[in-house]
Amino acid sequence: MSYEPTIGVYFSANDVVYDWAIAFLNSYRTFNPDLRLILIPFNDQCDRLLKLSDTYQFEIYTDSSFSRLEAIGKAFELGHTPTGPYWFRRYASFWGTLDYFMYLDVRQVVLANLLPFIEAVRNLEFDFLHYDCAVDQVYERGAFRQELLKQGRGRGFLSGIWASYKGLFSLEEFEQLAQEALKIRDQLNPRNTDQAFINYCCDMKSVRYGHFAEVIGGICQNGWARQPGKIYWENEKYYLWDYGGLDHKKQIFLLHWAGYKLNALMPHKQLFYKSFLMNKQIFSWLFIYLNFALDYLKHIPVQSLRRQRFFNTRYHKIAKIVSQNFIIQ
């Protein structure tokens, strides 16, 4: 199948998330063998990852605007996520080589042909389409959020899965919006800097945005791995079995593990390993699953403690004190 060369997908990664990237790339090329794919390097630590470009047929996009985008990120950073400014590089996609595109983080596996989700922006005349929403991960409780919600804005969408088109924002426009957003920094999530930023930009510009599931229909409302139900394969597509749930028997086009570390306790791990181990020899499978079992035994006691209110509360109190001391220094 041939695709328009100006339609495709951007993704961001580095060598730190190499294993995640392998699973992502395998799954992407399984369902999108010819759709253009472009890497936005997360930072300079990408030597291993760049060697995969021929195998998975992805291009590398670098731009002089990266440093200015990182400067915006640094201005929003409160000391919680030292690597946070690098996430802002993804927004160079608005003046990149693709006219219509989707942006994806690599801590996910692709489970469907993505072209219809990109073309929906153009064909349905939207400016921006997003997926999962969690307003508390974007805006703090308060008057600013309440006013946005009264105006039908403030959806609080995830910044790791979205589709848009070239030219919706310019670098200069981002810098101007950043100056305005910094005036209400206390009304934005303290940790998710790039997520709060792009939501603020879309809300202040009154971008015509919508949710993939609501606009297209027939797909799950969320792609987060922790959602209830079981994922199954039928008629060349993945669906969610959640009897009695709103997404029962709806298609799931990707699955993401935002907020999760790569270990044996993450939900739906079998889908990750299916993509990660693709094309590997049987010895690799045995080795990985042995490590998988050992990893499970190592983490299960810690996970058990984390779920107990007594230990969890004290852990977060200590973490808060450490974080405050870090910011003061």
CSV table of C-alpha atoms in Angstrom, one decimal:
chain,number,residue,atom,x,y,z
A,1,MET,CA,0.0,0.0,0.0
A,2,SER,CA,1.4,3.4,-0.9
A,3,TYR,CA,0.9,6.5,1.3
A,4,GLU,CA,1.2,10.2,0.8
A,5,PRO,CA,4.8,11.1,1.7
A,6,THR,CA,3.6,14.1,3.7
A,7,ILE,CA,1.6,11.9,6.1
A,8,GLY,CA,3.3,10.0,8.9
A,9,VAL,CA,4.2,9.6,12.5
A,10,TYR,CA,6.8,11.3,14.8
A,11,PHE,CA,8.1,9.5,17.8
A,12,SER,CA,10.6,10.5,20.5
A,13,ALA,CA,13.1,8.2,22.3
A,14,ASN,CA,16.7,7.7,23.3
A,15,ASP,CA,18.9,4.8,24.5
A,16,VAL,CA,17.5,4.9,28.0
A,17,VAL,CA,14.2,3.5,26.7
A,18,TYR,CA,15.9,1.2,24.1
A,19,ASP,CA,13.8,-1.9,25.0
A,20,TRP,CA,10.6,0.1,24.9
A,21,ALA,CA,11.6,1.4,21.5
A,22,ILE,CA,12.2,-2.1,20.2
A,23,ALA,CA,8.7,-3.2,21.2
A,24,PHE,CA,7.2,0.0,19.8
A,25,LEU,CA,9.1,-0.2,16.5
A,26,ASN,CA,8.2,-3.9,16.0
A,27,SER,CA,4.5,-3.3,16.7
A,28,TYR,CA,4.5,-0.2,14.5
A,29,ARG,CA,5.9,-1.9,11.5
A,30,THR,CA,3.6,-4.9,11.9
A,31,PHE,CA,0.6,-2.8,11.4
A,32,ASN,CA,2.1,0.1,9.4
A,33,PRO,CA,4.8,-1.4,7.2
A,34,ASP,CA,4.9,1.6,4.8
A,35,LEU,CA,3.7,4.6,6.8
A,36,ARG,CA,6.4,7.2,7.2
A,37,LEU,CA,8.1,7.2,10.6
A,38,ILE,CA,10.4,10.0,12.0
A,39,LEU,CA,12.4,10.0,15.2
A,40,ILE,CA,12.7,13.2,17.2
A,41,PRO,CA,15.8,12.4,19.3
A,42,PHE,CA,14.9,12.9,23.0
A,43,ASN,CA,18.5,14.1,23.7
A,44,ASP,CA,22.0,13.3,22.7
A,45,GLN,CA,22.0,9.8,24.2
A,46,CYS,CA,20.7,8.0,21.0
A,47,ASP,CA,23.7,6.2,19.6
A,48,ARG,CA,22.2,2.7,19.9
A,49,LEU,CA,18.8,3.8,18.8
A,50,LEU,CA,20.1,5.5,15.6
A,51,LYS,CA,21.6,2.2,14.4
A,52,LEU,CA,18.0,0.9,14.1
A,53,SER,CA,17.0,3.4,11.4
A,54,ASP,CA,17.6,1.1,8.5
A,55,THR,CA,16.0,-1.9,10.1
A,56,TYR,CA,12.8,-0.1,10.9
A,57,GLN,CA,13.0,2.4,8.1
A,58,PHE,CA,12.7,5.6,10.2
A,59,GLU,CA,14.2,9.0,9.6
A,60,ILE,CA,15.9,11.3,12.1
A,61,TYR,CA,14.6,14.8,12.5
A,62,THR,CA,16.8,17.4,14.1
A,63,ASP,CA,16.0,21.1,14.2
A,64,SER,CA,17.6,24.3,15.4
A,65,SER,CA,14.5,25.0,17.4
A,66,PHE,CA,15.2,22.2,19.9
A,67,SER,CA,17.2,24.5,22.2
A,68,ARG,CA,14.4,27.1,22.2
A,69,LEU,CA,11.8,24.5,23.0
A,70,GLU,CA,14.0,23.1,25.8
A,71,ALA,CA,14.3,26.7,27.2
A,72,ILE,CA,10.5,26.7,27.5
A,73,GLY,CA,10.6,23.4,29.3
A,74,LYS,CA,13.2,24.7,31.7
A,75,ALA,CA,11.1,27.7,32.5
A,76,PHE,CA,8.2,25.4,33.5
A,77,GLU,CA,10.3,22.9,35.5
A,78,LEU,CA,10.0,22.9,39.3
A,79,GLY,CA,12.6,20.3,40.0
A,80,HIS,CA,10.5,17.2,39.8
A,81,THR,CA,11.6,15.9,36.4
A,82,PRO,CA,15.2,16.9,35.4
A,83,THR,CA,14.7,15.5,31.9
A,84,GLY,CA,11.4,17.4,31.5
A,85,PRO,CA,12.7,20.1,29.1
A,86,TYR,CA,13.6,17.5,26.5
A,87,TRP,CA,10.0,16.5,26.1
A,88,PHE,CA,9.3,19.8,24.6
A,89,ARG,CA,11.3,18.8,21.5
A,90,ARG,CA,8.3,16.9,20.2
A,91,TYR,CA,6.5,20.2,19.4
A,92,ALA,CA,9.0,20.8,16.6
A,93,SER,CA,6.7,18.5,14.7
A,94,PHE,CA,4.4,21.5,14.0
A,95,TRP,CA,7.0,22.8,11.6
A,96,GLY,CA,8.5,19.5,10.5
A,97,THR,CA,8.4,17.7,7.1
A,98,LEU,CA,5.0,16.1,7.6
A,99,ASP,CA,1.8,18.0,6.6
A,100,TYR,CA,-0.5,15.7,8.6
A,101,PHE,CA,0.9,13.5,11.4
A,102,MET,CA,0.5,11.7,14.6
A,103,TYR,CA,2.9,12.0,17.6
A,104,LEU,CA,3.6,8.9,19.8
A,105,ASP,CA,5.8,8.2,22.8
A,106,VAL,CA,7.6,4.9,22.7
A,107,ARG,CA,6.3,3.4,26.0
A,108,GLN,CA,3.5,1.8,24.0
A,109,VAL,CA,2.7,-0.8,21.4
A,110,VAL,CA,0.8,0.0,18.2
A,111,LEU,CA,-2.1,-2.4,17.6
A,112,ALA,CA,-3.7,-1.1,14.3
A,113,ASN,CA,-3.2,0.8,11.1
A,114,LEU,CA,-2.7,4.5,12.2
A,115,LEU,CA,-3.5,6.1,8.9
A,116,PRO,CA,-7.3,6.6,9.5
A,117,PHE,CA,-6.5,8.4,12.8
A,118,ILE,CA,-4.2,10.8,11.0
A,119,GLU,CA,-6.5,11.4,8.1
A,120,ALA,CA,-9.4,12.1,10.5
A,121,VAL,CA,-7.7,15.5,11.2
A,122,ARG,CA,-7.9,16.5,7.6
A,123,ASN,CA,-11.1,14.7,6.5
A,124,LEU,CA,-13.2,15.8,9.5
A,125,GLU,CA,-11.6,19.3,9.7
A,126,PHE,CA,-10.2,19.1,13.2
A,127,ASP,CA,-7.0,20.9,14.2
A,128,PHE,CA,-6.0,18.4,16.9
A,129,LEU,CA,-7.1,14.9,17.9
A,130,HIS,CA,-6.1,13.4,21.2
A,131,TYR,CA,-6.6,10.2,23.3
A,132,ASP,CA,-6.8,9.6,27.1
A,133,CYS,CA,-7.8,12.5,29.3
A,134,ALA,CA,-7.0,13.2,33.0
A,135,VAL,CA,-7.6,16.8,33.8
A,136,ASP,CA,-5.8,16.5,37.2
A,137,GLN,CA,-2.6,15.6,35.3
A,138,VAL,CA,-2.8,19.0,33.5
A,139,TYR,CA,-4.6,21.6,35.5
A,140,GLU,CA,-4.7,22.1,39.3
A,141,ARG,CA,-8.0,22.6,41.0
A,142,GLY,CA,-9.0,26.2,41.0
A,143,ALA,CA,-10.7,29.2,39.3
A,144,PHE,CA,-8.6,28.9,36.1
A,145,ARG,CA,-9.6,25.2,35.5
A,146,GLN,CA,-13.2,25.9,36.4
A,147,GLU,CA,-13.4,28.8,33.9
A,148,LEU,CA,-12.0,26.6,31.1
A,149,LEU,CA,-14.5,23.9,31.8
A,150,LYS,CA,-17.4,26.4,31.7
A,151,GLN,CA,-16.3,27.3,28.2
A,152,GLY,CA,-16.2,23.7,27.1
A,153,ARG,CA,-12.4,23.5,27.1
A,154,GLY,CA,-9.9,22.1,29.6
A,155,ARG,CA,-10.2,18.4,28.6
A,156,GLY,CA,-6.8,17.6,30.1
A,157,PHE,CA,-5.5,15.2,27.3
A,158,LEU,CA,-2.4,13.1,27.3
A,159,SER,CA,0.6,14.6,25.5
A,160,GLY,CA,2.0,11.3,24.3
A,161,ILE,CA,-0.7,10.4,21.7
A,162,TRP,CA,-2.2,13.0,19.4
A,163,ALA,CA,-2.6,13.9,15.7
A,164,SER,CA,-2.5,17.3,14.1
A,165,TYR,CA,-1.1,19.2,11.0
A,166,LYS,CA,1.9,21.3,10.1
A,167,GLY,CA,1.5,25.0,10.9
A,168,LEU,CA,-1.0,24.8,13.7
A,169,PHE,CA,1.5,26.4,16.0
A,170,SER,CA,4.8,28.3,15.3
A,171,LEU,CA,7.8,28.5,17.6
A,172,GLU,CA,7.3,32.2,18.2
A,173,GLU,CA,3.6,31.5,19.1
A,174,PHE,CA,4.8,28.8,21.6
A,175,GLU,CA,7.2,31.2,23.2
A,176,GLN,CA,4.5,33.8,23.6
A,177,LEU,CA,2.0,31.3,25.0
A,178,ALA,CA,4.7,30.1,27.4
A,179,GLN,CA,5.2,33.6,28.8
A,180,GLU,CA,1.4,33.8,29.4
A,181,ALA,CA,1.3,30.3,31.0
A,182,LEU,CA,4.1,31.0,33.4
A,183,LYS,CA,2.0,33.8,35.0
A,184,ILE,CA,-0.4,31.0,36.2
A,185,ARG,CA,2.2,28.3,36.8
A,186,ASP,CA,0.6,27.4,40.1
A,187,GLN,CA,-2.6,26.5,38.2
A,188,LEU,CA,-0.7,23.9,36.1
A,189,ASN,CA,0.3,20.4,37.1
A,190,PRO,CA,3.7,20.7,38.8
A,191,ARG,CA,5.2,17.6,37.2
A,192,ASN,CA,3.8,17.1,33.7
A,193,THR,CA,5.3,20.2,32.2
A,194,ASP,CA,5.0,19.5,28.5
A,195,GLN,CA,1.5,18.0,29.0
A,196,ALA,CA,0.3,21.1,30.8
A,197,PHE,CA,1.9,23.3,28.2
A,198,ILE,CA,0.3,21.8,25.1
A,199,ASN,CA,-3.1,21.7,26.8
A,200,TYR,CA,-2.8,25.3,27.7
A,201,CYS,CA,-1.8,26.2,24.1
A,202,CYS,CA,-4.7,24.4,22.6
A,203,ASP,CA,-7.1,25.9,25.1
A,204,MET,CA,-5.9,29.5,24.8
A,205,LYS,CA,-5.8,29.4,21.0
A,206,SER,CA,-9.3,27.8,21.0
A,207,VAL,CA,-8.0,25.0,18.8
A,208,ARG,CA,-10.7,22.7,17.3
A,209,TYR,CA,-9.8,19.5,19.2
A,210,GLY,CA,-11.5,16.3,19.9
A,211,HIS,CA,-11.1,12.8,21.3
A,212,PHE,CA,-10.2,10.0,18.9
A,213,ALA,CA,-12.8,7.6,20.4
A,214,GLU,CA,-15.6,10.3,20.4
A,215,VAL,CA,-14.8,11.5,16.9
A,216,ILE,CA,-14.2,8.3,15.1
A,217,GLY,CA,-16.3,5.9,17.2
A,218,GLY,CA,-15.9,2.1,17.7
A,219,ILE,CA,-12.6,2.3,19.6
A,220,CYS,CA,-11.8,2.2,23.3
A,221,GLN,CA,-12.0,5.5,25.2
A,222,ASN,CA,-8.6,4.9,26.7
A,223,GLY,CA,-5.4,3.2,25.8
A,224,TRP,CA,-3.8,3.1,29.2
A,225,ALA,CA,-2.6,-0.4,30.2
A,226,ARG,CA,-4.2,-0.3,33.6
A,227,GLN,CA,-7.8,-0.1,32.3
A,228,PRO,CA,-10.0,-3.0,33.2
A,229,GLY,CA,-10.7,-5.9,30.9
A,230,LYS,CA,-8.8,-8.3,28.7
A,231,ILE,CA,-7.4,-7.6,25.2
A,232,TYR,CA,-8.1,-10.2,22.6
A,233,TRP,CA,-7.4,-10.8,18.9
A,234,GLU,CA,-10.3,-11.3,16.4
A,235,ASN,CA,-10.7,-10.7,12.7
A,236,GLU,CA,-7.2,-9.2,12.3
A,237,LYS,CA,-7.8,-6.6,15.0
A,238,TYR,CA,-7.4,-6.2,18.8
A,239,TYR,CA,-10.4,-5.6,21.0
A,240,LEU,CA,-11.2,-5.1,24.7
A,241,TRP,CA,-13.3,-7.6,26.5
A,242,ASP,CA,-14.9,-5.8,29.5
A,243,TYR,CA,-18.4,-7.3,29.9
A,244,GLY,CA,-20.7,-4.6,31.3
A,245,GLY,CA,-18.1,-1.9,30.6
A,246,LEU,CA,-18.6,1.0,28.2
A,247,ASP,CA,-15.7,-0.2,26.0
A,248,HIS,CA,-16.8,-3.8,25.8
A,249,LYS,CA,-15.8,-5.4,22.4
A,250,LYS,CA,-14.5,-2.1,21.1
A,251,GLN,CA,-11.2,-1.9,19.1
A,252,ILE,CA,-8.0,-0.9,20.9
A,253,PHE,CA,-5.6,0.6,18.5
A,254,LEU,CA,-2.7,1.1,20.9
A,255,LEU,CA,-1.7,0.4,24.5
A,256,HIS,CA,0.5,2.6,26.5
A,257,TRP,CA,2.2,2.3,29.9
A,258,ALA,CA,2.5,5.9,30.9
A,259,GLY,CA,3.8,6.1,34.5
A,260,TYR,CA,5.0,2.5,34.6
A,261,LYS,CA,8.5,1.1,34.8
A,262,LEU,CA,9.4,-1.8,32.5
A,263,ASN,CA,9.1,-4.8,34.8
A,264,ALA,CA,7.2,-8.0,35.4
A,265,LEU,CA,4.4,-6.3,37.4
A,266,MET,CA,3.2,-3.9,34.7
A,267,PRO,CA,-0.3,-4.8,33.3
A,268,HIS,CA,-0.8,-6.4,29.9
A,269,LYS,CA,2.9,-7.2,29.9
A,270,GLN,CA,2.3,-10.1,27.5
A,271,LEU,CA,1.6,-7.6,24.7
A,272,PHE,CA,4.8,-5.8,25.3
A,273,TYR,CA,6.8,-9.0,25.3
A,274,LYS,CA,5.1,-10.2,22.2
A,275,SER,CA,6.3,-7.1,20.3
A,276,PHE,CA,9.7,-7.0,22.1
A,277,LEU,CA,10.6,-10.6,21.2
A,278,MET,CA,9.4,-10.5,17.7
A,279,ASN,CA,11.9,-12.0,15.2
A,280,LYS,CA,14.2,-13.2,18.1
A,281,GLN,CA,15.5,-16.7,18.4
A,282,ILE,CA,14.0,-19.2,20.9
A,283,PHE,CA,17.1,-18.8,23.2
A,284,SER,CA,16.3,-15.1,23.5
A,285,TRP,CA,12.7,-16.0,24.4
A,286,LEU,CA,13.8,-18.4,27.2
A,287,PHE,CA,16.4,-15.9,28.5
A,288,ILE,CA,13.8,-13.1,28.6
A,289,TYR,CA,11.2,-15.2,30.4
A,290,LEU,CA,13.7,-16.4,32.9
A,291,ASN,CA,14.5,-12.8,33.7
A,292,PHE,CA,10.8,-12.0,33.7
A,293,ALA,CA,10.2,-14.6,36.4
A,294,LEU,CA,13.2,-13.4,38.5
A,295,ASP,CA,12.0,-9.8,38.1
A,296,TYR,CA,8.6,-10.8,39.3
A,297,LEU,CA,10.0,-12.4,42.4
A,298,LYS,CA,12.1,-9.3,43.1
A,299,HIS,CA,9.4,-6.8,42.7
A,300,ILE,CA,6.3,-8.5,44.2
A,301,PRO,CA,7.3,-7.9,47.9
A,302,VAL,CA,7.9,-4.2,47.2
A,303,GLN,CA,4.6,-3.9,45.3
A,304,SER,CA,2.8,-5.5,48.2
A,305,LEU,CA,4.2,-2.9,50.6
A,306,ARG,CA,3.4,0.0,48.3
A,307,ARG,CA,-0.3,-1.1,48.2
A,308,GLN,CA,-0.5,-0.8,52.0
A,309,ARG,CA,-1.7,2.6,53.1
A,310,PHE,CA,0.7,2.8,56.1
A,311,PHE,CA,3.9,2.3,54.0
A,312,ASN,CA,2.7,4.2,51.0
A,313,THR,CA,1.7,7.3,52.9
A,314,ARG,CA,5.1,7.4,54.7
A,315,TYR,CA,7.0,6.8,51.5
A,316,HIS,CA,5.4,9.8,49.8
A,317,LYS,CA,5.9,12.0,52.8
A,318,ILE,CA,9.7,11.2,52.8
A,319,ALA,CA,9.8,11.7,49.0
A,320,LYS,CA,8.1,15.1,49.3
A,321,ILE,CA,10.7,16.2,52.0
A,322,VAL,CA,13.6,15.1,49.7
A,323,SER,CA,12.1,16.9,46.7
A,324,GLN,CA,11.6,20.1,48.7
A,325,ASN,CA,15.2,20.0,49.9
A,326,PHE,CA,16.4,19.4,46.3
A,327,ILE,CA,14.5,22.5,45.1
A,328,ILE,CA,15.9,24.7,47.9
A,329,GLN,CA,19.4,23.6,47.1
